[in-house]
Amino acid sequence: MRLLRSTDLALRVLMRLAVAGDTNPTTRDVAAAMDVPYTHAAKVVAELQHMGLLTARRGRGGGLSLTEKGRGASVGGLVRAFEGEGDVVDCDGAASTAPCPLRSDCRLRGALRRAQEAFYVSLDPLTVADLTADPTGPLLLGVPRVR
C-alpha cells in the first residue's frame, strides 16, 4: 500500500511540531524543511487545523503548534482520515475505466480490503508522541532541508 503525499506530509508535519518545543515554525518553514510546495503544505496544515490537531496563528509571534489532541492522535486514525474510505483497487471502475468483469465473483477485493484494514489496525495504537520518542525526536530537529 502506498500513502498519498498529503498523508505522508501530514504525519511528518505533526512529528516535526511534536519536537518543536517553544518554537512555532510557520507553514512556509515547514514547507521548506520538508521540501514540498508551500501550497501543498498549506492545504495539509489547514486540514490538520480543521481536525483540531494543530493551531495556526498569523502575524508576529505566530506560527504552528501541536495541540494535545495532536500529540495523542492515533497514527492509524490519521492515515484513515487522509487516505479516505476507498478500496485499494477500483473494481467498480472510475469514470475513465470500465468495471472489472470479475467483480461479482472475485475474492481479491475482499482479501485486499482485509489487508488494508490490518494495515490501519497495526497503526492504531501508535500516537504522534510515540513516533517522536527518542531517538527520533532529536533527529527530527537536525534534519536539514534536502534539495
mmCIF file with all atom_site columns, C-alpha atoms in Angstrom:
data_model
loop_
_atom_site.group_PDB
_atom_site.id
_atom_site.type_symbol
_atom_site.label_atom_id
_atom_site.label_alt_id
_atom_site.label_comp_id
_atom_site.label_asym_id
_atom_site.label_entity_id
_atom_site.label_seq_id
_atom_site.pdbx_PDB_ins_code
_atom_site.Cartn_x
_atom_site.Cartn_y
_atom_site.Cartn_z
_atom_site.occupancy
_atom_site.B_iso_or_equiv
_atom_site.pdbx_formal_charge
_atom_site.auth_seq_id
_atom_site.auth_comp_id
_atom_site.auth_asym_id
_atom_site.auth_atom_id
_atom_site.pdbx_PDB_model_num
ATOM 1   C CA . MET A 1 1   ? 0.000   0.000   0.000   1.00 0.00 ? 1   MET A CA 1
ATOM 2   C CA . ARG A 1 2   ? 1.291   3.431   -0.897  1.00 0.00 ? 2   ARG A CA 1
ATOM 3   C CA . LEU A 1 3   ? 0.293   6.523   1.079   1.00 0.00 ? 3   LEU A CA 1
ATOM 4   C CA . LEU A 1 4   ? -0.847  9.705   -0.583  1.00 0.00 ? 4   LEU A CA 1
ATOM 5   C CA . ARG A 1 5   ? 1.672   12.548  -0.477  1.00 0.00 ? 5   ARG A CA 1
ATOM 6   C CA . SER A 1 6   ? -0.721  14.520  1.721   1.00 0.00 ? 6   SER A CA 1
ATOM 7   C CA . THR A 1 7   ? -0.885  11.670  4.260   1.00 0.00 ? 7   THR A CA 1
ATOM 8   C CA . ASP A 1 8   ? 2.887   11.401  4.399   1.00 0.00 ? 8   ASP A CA 1
ATOM 9   C CA . LEU A 1 9   ? 3.242   15.172  4.762   1.00 0.00 ? 9   LEU A CA 1
ATOM 10  C CA . ALA A 1 10  ? 0.578   15.353  7.486   1.00 0.00 ? 10  ALA A CA 1
ATOM 11  C CA . LEU A 1 11  ? 2.430   12.763  9.560   1.00 0.00 ? 11  LEU A CA 1
ATOM 12  C CA . ARG A 1 12  ? 5.777   14.489  9.047   1.00 0.00 ? 12  ARG A CA 1
ATOM 13  C CA . VAL A 1 13  ? 4.332   17.919  9.926   1.00 0.00 ? 13  VAL A CA 1
ATOM 14  C CA . LEU A 1 14  ? 2.845   16.582  13.159  1.00 0.00 ? 14  LEU A CA 1
ATOM 15  C CA . MET A 1 15  ? 6.087   14.807  14.038  1.00 0.00 ? 15  MET A CA 1
ATOM 16  C CA . ARG A 1 16  ? 8.103   17.974  13.417  1.00 0.00 ? 16  ARG A CA 1
ATOM 17  C CA . LEU A 1 17  ? 5.733   20.071  15.517  1.00 0.00 ? 17  LEU A CA 1
ATOM 18  C CA . ALA A 1 18  ? 5.863   17.485  18.320  1.00 0.00 ? 18  ALA A CA 1
ATOM 19  C CA . VAL A 1 19  ? 9.562   18.243  18.795  1.00 0.00 ? 19  VAL A CA 1
ATOM 20  C CA . ALA A 1 20  ? 9.435   21.982  18.067  1.00 0.00 ? 20  ALA A CA 1
ATOM 21  C CA . GLY A 1 21  ? 9.493   22.949  21.732  1.00 0.00 ? 21  GLY A CA 1
ATOM 22  C CA . ASP A 1 22  ? 8.914   26.677  22.222  1.00 0.00 ? 22  ASP A CA 1
ATOM 23  C CA . THR A 1 23  ? 9.494   27.491  18.568  1.00 0.00 ? 23  THR A CA 1
ATOM 24  C CA . ASN A 1 24  ? 6.493   27.901  16.330  1.00 0.00 ? 24  ASN A CA 1
ATOM 25  C CA . PRO A 1 25  ? 7.502   27.284  12.716  1.00 0.00 ? 25  PRO A CA 1
ATOM 26  C CA . THR A 1 26  ? 5.346   28.804  10.014  1.00 0.00 ? 26  THR A CA 1
ATOM 27  C CA . THR A 1 27  ? 3.753   26.881  7.187   1.00 0.00 ? 27  THR A CA 1
ATOM 28  C CA . ARG A 1 28  ? 6.479   28.274  4.923   1.00 0.00 ? 28  ARG A CA 1
ATOM 29  C CA . ASP A 1 29  ? 9.151   26.983  7.331   1.00 0.00 ? 29  ASP A CA 1
ATOM 30  C CA . VAL A 1 30  ? 7.550   23.536  7.336   1.00 0.00 ? 30  VAL A CA 1
ATOM 31  C CA . ALA A 1 31  ? 7.238   23.509  3.540   1.00 0.00 ? 31  ALA A CA 1
ATOM 32  C CA . ALA A 1 32  ? 10.900  24.452  3.165   1.00 0.00 ? 32  ALA A CA 1
ATOM 33  C CA . ALA A 1 33  ? 12.065  21.887  5.736   1.00 0.00 ? 33  ALA A CA 1
ATOM 34  C CA . MET A 1 34  ? 10.019  19.133  4.080   1.00 0.00 ? 34  MET A CA 1
ATOM 35  C CA . ASP A 1 35  ? 10.980  20.324  0.600   1.00 0.00 ? 35  ASP A CA 1
ATOM 36  C CA . VAL A 1 36  ? 7.385   20.482  -0.624  1.00 0.00 ? 36  VAL A CA 1
ATOM 37  C CA . PRO A 1 37  ? 5.479   23.266  -2.370  1.00 0.00 ? 37  PRO A CA 1
ATOM 38  C CA . TYR A 1 38  ? 4.027   25.833  0.011   1.00 0.00 ? 38  TYR A CA 1
ATOM 39  C CA . THR A 1 39  ? 0.526   25.375  -1.436  1.00 0.00 ? 39  THR A CA 1
ATOM 40  C CA . HIS A 1 40  ? 0.618   21.640  -0.694  1.00 0.00 ? 40  HIS A CA 1
ATOM 41  C CA . ALA A 1 41  ? 1.842   22.234  2.861   1.00 0.00 ? 41  ALA A CA 1
ATOM 42  C CA . ALA A 1 42  ? -0.820  24.918  3.387   1.00 0.00 ? 42  ALA A CA 1
ATOM 43  C CA . LYS A 1 43  ? -3.619  22.517  2.383   1.00 0.00 ? 43  LYS A CA 1
ATOM 44  C CA . VAL A 1 44  ? -2.343  19.838  4.743   1.00 0.00 ? 44  VAL A CA 1
ATOM 45  C CA . VAL A 1 45  ? -1.885  22.333  7.595   1.00 0.00 ? 45  VAL A CA 1
ATOM 46  C CA . ALA A 1 46  ? -5.429  23.631  7.043   1.00 0.00 ? 46  ALA A CA 1
ATOM 47  C CA . GLU A 1 47  ? -6.830  20.094  7.254   1.00 0.00 ? 47  GLU A CA 1
ATOM 48  C CA . LEU A 1 48  ? -4.827  19.318  10.394  1.00 0.00 ? 48  LEU A CA 1
ATOM 49  C CA . GLN A 1 49  ? -6.065  22.565  11.927  1.00 0.00 ? 49  GLN A CA 1
ATOM 50  C CA . HIS A 1 50  ? -9.657  21.692  10.985  1.00 0.00 ? 50  HIS A CA 1
ATOM 51  C CA . MET A 1 51  ? -9.166  18.318  12.719  1.00 0.00 ? 51  MET A CA 1
ATOM 52  C CA . GLY A 1 52  ? -8.003  20.148  15.864  1.00 0.00 ? 52  GLY A CA 1
ATOM 53  C CA . LEU A 1 53  ? -4.534  18.614  15.770  1.00 0.00 ? 53  LEU A CA 1
ATOM 54  C CA . LEU A 1 54  ? -2.609  21.861  15.452  1.00 0.00 ? 54  LEU A CA 1
ATOM 55  C CA . THR A 1 55  ? -3.158  25.567  15.850  1.00 0.00 ? 55  THR A CA 1
ATOM 56  C CA . ALA A 1 56  ? -2.028  28.179  13.383  1.00 0.00 ? 56  ALA A CA 1
ATOM 57  C CA . ARG A 1 57  ? -1.620  31.828  14.322  1.00 0.00 ? 57  ARG A CA 1
ATOM 58  C CA . ARG A 1 58  ? -0.815  34.615  11.926  1.00 0.00 ? 58  ARG A CA 1
ATOM 59  C CA . GLY A 1 59  ? 1.405   37.612  12.415  1.00 0.00 ? 59  GLY A CA 1
ATOM 60  C CA . ARG A 1 60  ? 4.350   38.385  14.609  1.00 0.00 ? 60  ARG A CA 1
ATOM 61  C CA . GLY A 1 61  ? 4.836   35.642  17.176  1.00 0.00 ? 61  GLY A CA 1
ATOM 62  C CA . GLY A 1 62  ? 2.544   33.364  15.212  1.00 0.00 ? 62  GLY A CA 1
ATOM 63  C CA . GLY A 1 63  ? 3.200   30.013  13.661  1.00 0.00 ? 63  GLY A CA 1
ATOM 64  C CA . LEU A 1 64  ? 2.132   26.423  14.053  1.00 0.00 ? 64  LEU A CA 1
ATOM 65  C CA . SER A 1 65  ? 1.891   24.463  17.269  1.00 0.00 ? 65  SER A CA 1
ATOM 66  C CA . LEU A 1 66  ? 0.721   20.976  18.089  1.00 0.00 ? 66  LEU A CA 1
ATOM 67  C CA . THR A 1 67  ? -2.339  20.574  20.313  1.00 0.00 ? 67  THR A CA 1
ATOM 68  C CA . GLU A 1 68  ? -2.637  17.911  22.998  1.00 0.00 ? 68  GLU A CA 1
ATOM 69  C CA . LYS A 1 69  ? -5.150  16.191  20.737  1.00 0.00 ? 69  LYS A CA 1
ATOM 70  C CA . GLY A 1 70  ? -2.492  16.214  18.004  1.00 0.00 ? 70  GLY A CA 1
ATOM 71  C CA . ARG A 1 71  ? 0.184   14.799  20.294  1.00 0.00 ? 71  ARG A CA 1
ATOM 72  C CA . GLY A 1 72  ? -2.084  11.895  21.261  1.00 0.00 ? 72  GLY A CA 1
ATOM 73  C CA . ALA A 1 73  ? -3.614  11.358  17.826  1.00 0.00 ? 73  ALA A CA 1
ATOM 74  C CA . SER A 1 74  ? -3.663  7.783   16.559  1.00 0.00 ? 74  SER A CA 1
ATOM 75  C CA . VAL A 1 75  ? -1.460  7.268   13.506  1.00 0.00 ? 75  VAL A CA 1
ATOM 76  C CA . GLY A 1 76  ? -3.996  4.762   12.162  1.00 0.00 ? 76  GLY A CA 1
ATOM 77  C CA . GLY A 1 77  ? -6.788  7.323   12.552  1.00 0.00 ? 77  GLY A CA 1
ATOM 78  C CA . LEU A 1 78  ? -4.737  9.992   10.805  1.00 0.00 ? 78  LEU A CA 1
ATOM 79  C CA . VAL A 1 79  ? -3.907  7.697   7.907   1.00 0.00 ? 79  VAL A CA 1
ATOM 80  C CA . ARG A 1 80  ? -7.576  6.691   7.570   1.00 0.00 ? 80  ARG A CA 1
ATOM 81  C CA . ALA A 1 81  ? -8.668  10.343  7.607   1.00 0.00 ? 81  ALA A CA 1
ATOM 82  C CA . PHE A 1 82  ? -6.232  11.395  4.893   1.00 0.00 ? 82  PHE A CA 1
ATOM 83  C CA . GLU A 1 83  ? -6.495  8.266   2.757   1.00 0.00 ? 83  GLU A CA 1
ATOM 84  C CA . GLY A 1 84  ? -10.287 8.113   2.813   1.00 0.00 ? 84  GLY A CA 1
ATOM 85  C CA . GLU A 1 85  ? -12.514 5.074   2.849   1.00 0.00 ? 85  GLU A CA 1
ATOM 86  C CA . GLY A 1 86  ? -11.767 3.845   -0.660  1.00 0.00 ? 86  GLY A CA 1
ATOM 87  C CA . ASP A 1 87  ? -10.610 0.370   -1.562  1.00 0.00 ? 87  ASP A CA 1
ATOM 88  C CA . VAL A 1 88  ? -7.044  -0.370  -2.614  1.00 0.00 ? 88  VAL A CA 1
ATOM 89  C CA . VAL A 1 89  ? -8.326  -1.401  -6.048  1.00 0.00 ? 89  VAL A CA 1
ATOM 90  C CA . ASP A 1 90  ? -11.108 0.130   -8.125  1.00 0.00 ? 90  ASP A CA 1
ATOM 91  C CA . CYS A 1 91  ? -13.265 -2.863  -9.042  1.00 0.00 ? 91  CYS A CA 1
ATOM 92  C CA . ASP A 1 92  ? -16.285 -0.729  -9.927  1.00 0.00 ? 92  ASP A CA 1
ATOM 93  C CA . GLY A 1 93  ? -14.368 1.335   -12.465 1.00 0.00 ? 93  GLY A CA 1
ATOM 94  C CA . ALA A 1 94  ? -13.559 5.013   -12.376 1.00 0.00 ? 94  ALA A CA 1
ATOM 95  C CA . ALA A 1 95  ? -15.114 7.464   -14.780 1.00 0.00 ? 95  ALA A CA 1
ATOM 96  C CA . SER A 1 96  ? -12.477 6.628   -17.399 1.00 0.00 ? 96  SER A CA 1
ATOM 97  C CA . THR A 1 97  ? -12.408 2.844   -16.995 1.00 0.00 ? 97  THR A CA 1
ATOM 98  C CA . ALA A 1 98  ? -14.952 0.069   -17.194 1.00 0.00 ? 98  ALA A CA 1
ATOM 99  C CA . PRO A 1 99  ? -15.823 -2.017  -14.128 1.00 0.00 ? 99  PRO A CA 1
ATOM 100 C CA . CYS A 1 100 ? -13.826 -5.201  -13.672 1.00 0.00 ? 100 CYS A CA 1
ATOM 101 C CA . PRO A 1 101 ? -15.671 -8.143  -15.255 1.00 0.00 ? 101 PRO A CA 1
ATOM 102 C CA . LEU A 1 102 ? -14.650 -10.334 -12.283 1.00 0.00 ? 102 LEU A CA 1
ATOM 103 C CA . ARG A 1 103 ? -16.046 -8.048  -9.575  1.00 0.00 ? 103 ARG A CA 1
ATOM 104 C CA . SER A 1 104 ? -19.121 -10.113 -8.735  1.00 0.00 ? 104 SER A CA 1
ATOM 105 C CA . ASP A 1 105 ? -17.251 -13.369 -8.020  1.00 0.00 ? 105 ASP A CA 1
ATOM 106 C CA . CYS A 1 106 ? -13.688 -12.214 -7.320  1.00 0.00 ? 106 CYS A CA 1
ATOM 107 C CA . ARG A 1 107 ? -12.082 -12.867 -3.944  1.00 0.00 ? 107 ARG A CA 1
ATOM 108 C CA . LEU A 1 108 ? -9.239  -10.390 -4.469  1.00 0.00 ? 108 LEU A CA 1
ATOM 109 C CA . ARG A 1 109 ? -11.249 -7.308  -3.448  1.00 0.00 ? 109 ARG A CA 1
ATOM 110 C CA . GLY A 1 110 ? -12.175 -8.801  -0.059  1.00 0.00 ? 110 GLY A CA 1
ATOM 111 C CA . ALA A 1 111 ? -8.637  -10.003 0.576   1.00 0.00 ? 111 ALA A CA 1
ATOM 112 C CA . LEU A 1 112 ? -7.218  -6.577  -0.208  1.00 0.00 ? 112 LEU A CA 1
ATOM 113 C CA . ARG A 1 113 ? -9.846  -4.884  1.969   1.00 0.00 ? 113 ARG A CA 1
ATOM 114 C CA . ARG A 1 114 ? -8.867  -7.139  4.908   1.00 0.00 ? 114 ARG A CA 1
ATOM 115 C CA . ALA A 1 115 ? -5.175  -6.419  4.307   1.00 0.00 ? 115 ALA A CA 1
ATOM 116 C CA . GLN A 1 116 ? -5.871  -2.677  4.200   1.00 0.00 ? 116 GLN A CA 1
ATOM 117 C CA . GLU A 1 117 ? -7.765  -2.850  7.498   1.00 0.00 ? 117 GLU A CA 1
ATOM 118 C CA . ALA A 1 118 ? -4.951  -4.898  9.073   1.00 0.00 ? 118 ALA A CA 1
ATOM 119 C CA . PHE A 1 119 ? -2.537  -2.140  7.994   1.00 0.00 ? 119 PHE A CA 1
ATOM 120 C CA . TYR A 1 120 ? -4.666  0.502   9.722   1.00 0.00 ? 120 TYR A CA 1
ATOM 121 C CA . VAL A 1 121 ? -5.193  -1.632  12.829  1.00 0.00 ? 121 VAL A CA 1
ATOM 122 C CA . SER A 1 122 ? -1.428  -2.082  13.181  1.00 0.00 ? 122 SER A CA 1
ATOM 123 C CA . LEU A 1 123 ? -1.055  1.726   13.197  1.00 0.00 ? 123 LEU A CA 1
ATOM 124 C CA . ASP A 1 124 ? -3.986  2.434   15.550  1.00 0.00 ? 124 ASP A CA 1
ATOM 125 C CA . PRO A 1 125 ? -2.091  2.060   18.851  1.00 0.00 ? 125 PRO A CA 1
ATOM 126 C CA . LEU A 1 126 ? 0.733   4.373   17.723  1.00 0.00 ? 126 LEU A CA 1
ATOM 127 C CA . THR A 1 127 ? 0.441   8.069   18.533  1.00 0.00 ? 127 THR A CA 1
ATOM 128 C CA . VAL A 1 128 ? 2.324   11.072  17.205  1.00 0.00 ? 128 VAL A CA 1
ATOM 129 C CA . ALA A 1 129 ? 4.110   11.214  20.574  1.00 0.00 ? 129 ALA A CA 1
ATOM 130 C CA . ASP A 1 130 ? 5.207   7.586   20.103  1.00 0.00 ? 130 ASP A CA 1
ATOM 131 C CA . LEU A 1 131 ? 6.675   8.410   16.701  1.00 0.00 ? 131 LEU A CA 1
ATOM 132 C CA . THR A 1 132 ? 8.809   11.194  18.147  1.00 0.00 ? 132 THR A CA 1
ATOM 133 C CA . ALA A 1 133 ? 10.186  9.375   21.196  1.00 0.00 ? 133 ALA A CA 1
ATOM 134 C CA . ASP A 1 134 ? 13.970  9.041   21.407  1.00 0.00 ? 134 ASP A CA 1
ATOM 135 C CA . PRO A 1 135 ? 15.988  8.589   19.309  1.00 0.00 ? 135 PRO A CA 1
ATOM 136 C CA . THR A 1 136 ? 13.714  10.006  16.581  1.00 0.00 ? 136 THR A CA 1
ATOM 137 C CA . GLY A 1 137 ? 12.861  13.343  18.238  1.00 0.00 ? 137 GLY A CA 1
ATOM 138 C CA . PRO A 1 138 ? 16.385  14.777  18.295  1.00 0.00 ? 138 PRO A CA 1
ATOM 139 C CA . LEU A 1 139 ? 16.959  13.531  14.751  1.00 0.00 ? 139 LEU A CA 1
ATOM 140 C CA . LEU A 1 140 ? 13.897  15.430  13.528  1.00 0.00 ? 140 LEU A CA 1
ATOM 141 C CA . LEU A 1 141 ? 15.343  18.695  14.828  1.00 0.00 ? 141 LEU A CA 1
ATOM 142 C CA . GLY A 1 142 ? 18.600  18.152  12.985  1.00 0.00 ? 142 GLY A CA 1
ATOM 143 C CA . VAL A 1 143 ? 17.197  17.159  9.598   1.00 0.00 ? 143 VAL A CA 1
ATOM 144 C CA . PRO A 1 144 ? 18.473  19.673  7.083   1.00 0.00 ? 144 PRO A CA 1
ATOM 145 C CA . ARG A 1 145 ? 16.478  20.820  4.130   1.00 0.00 ? 145 ARG A CA 1
ATOM 146 C CA . VAL A 1 146 ? 17.036  18.453  1.229   1.00 0.00 ? 146 VAL A CA 1
ATOM 147 C CA . ARG A 1 147 ? 17.294  19.716  -2.332  1.00 0.00 ? 147 ARG A CA 1
#
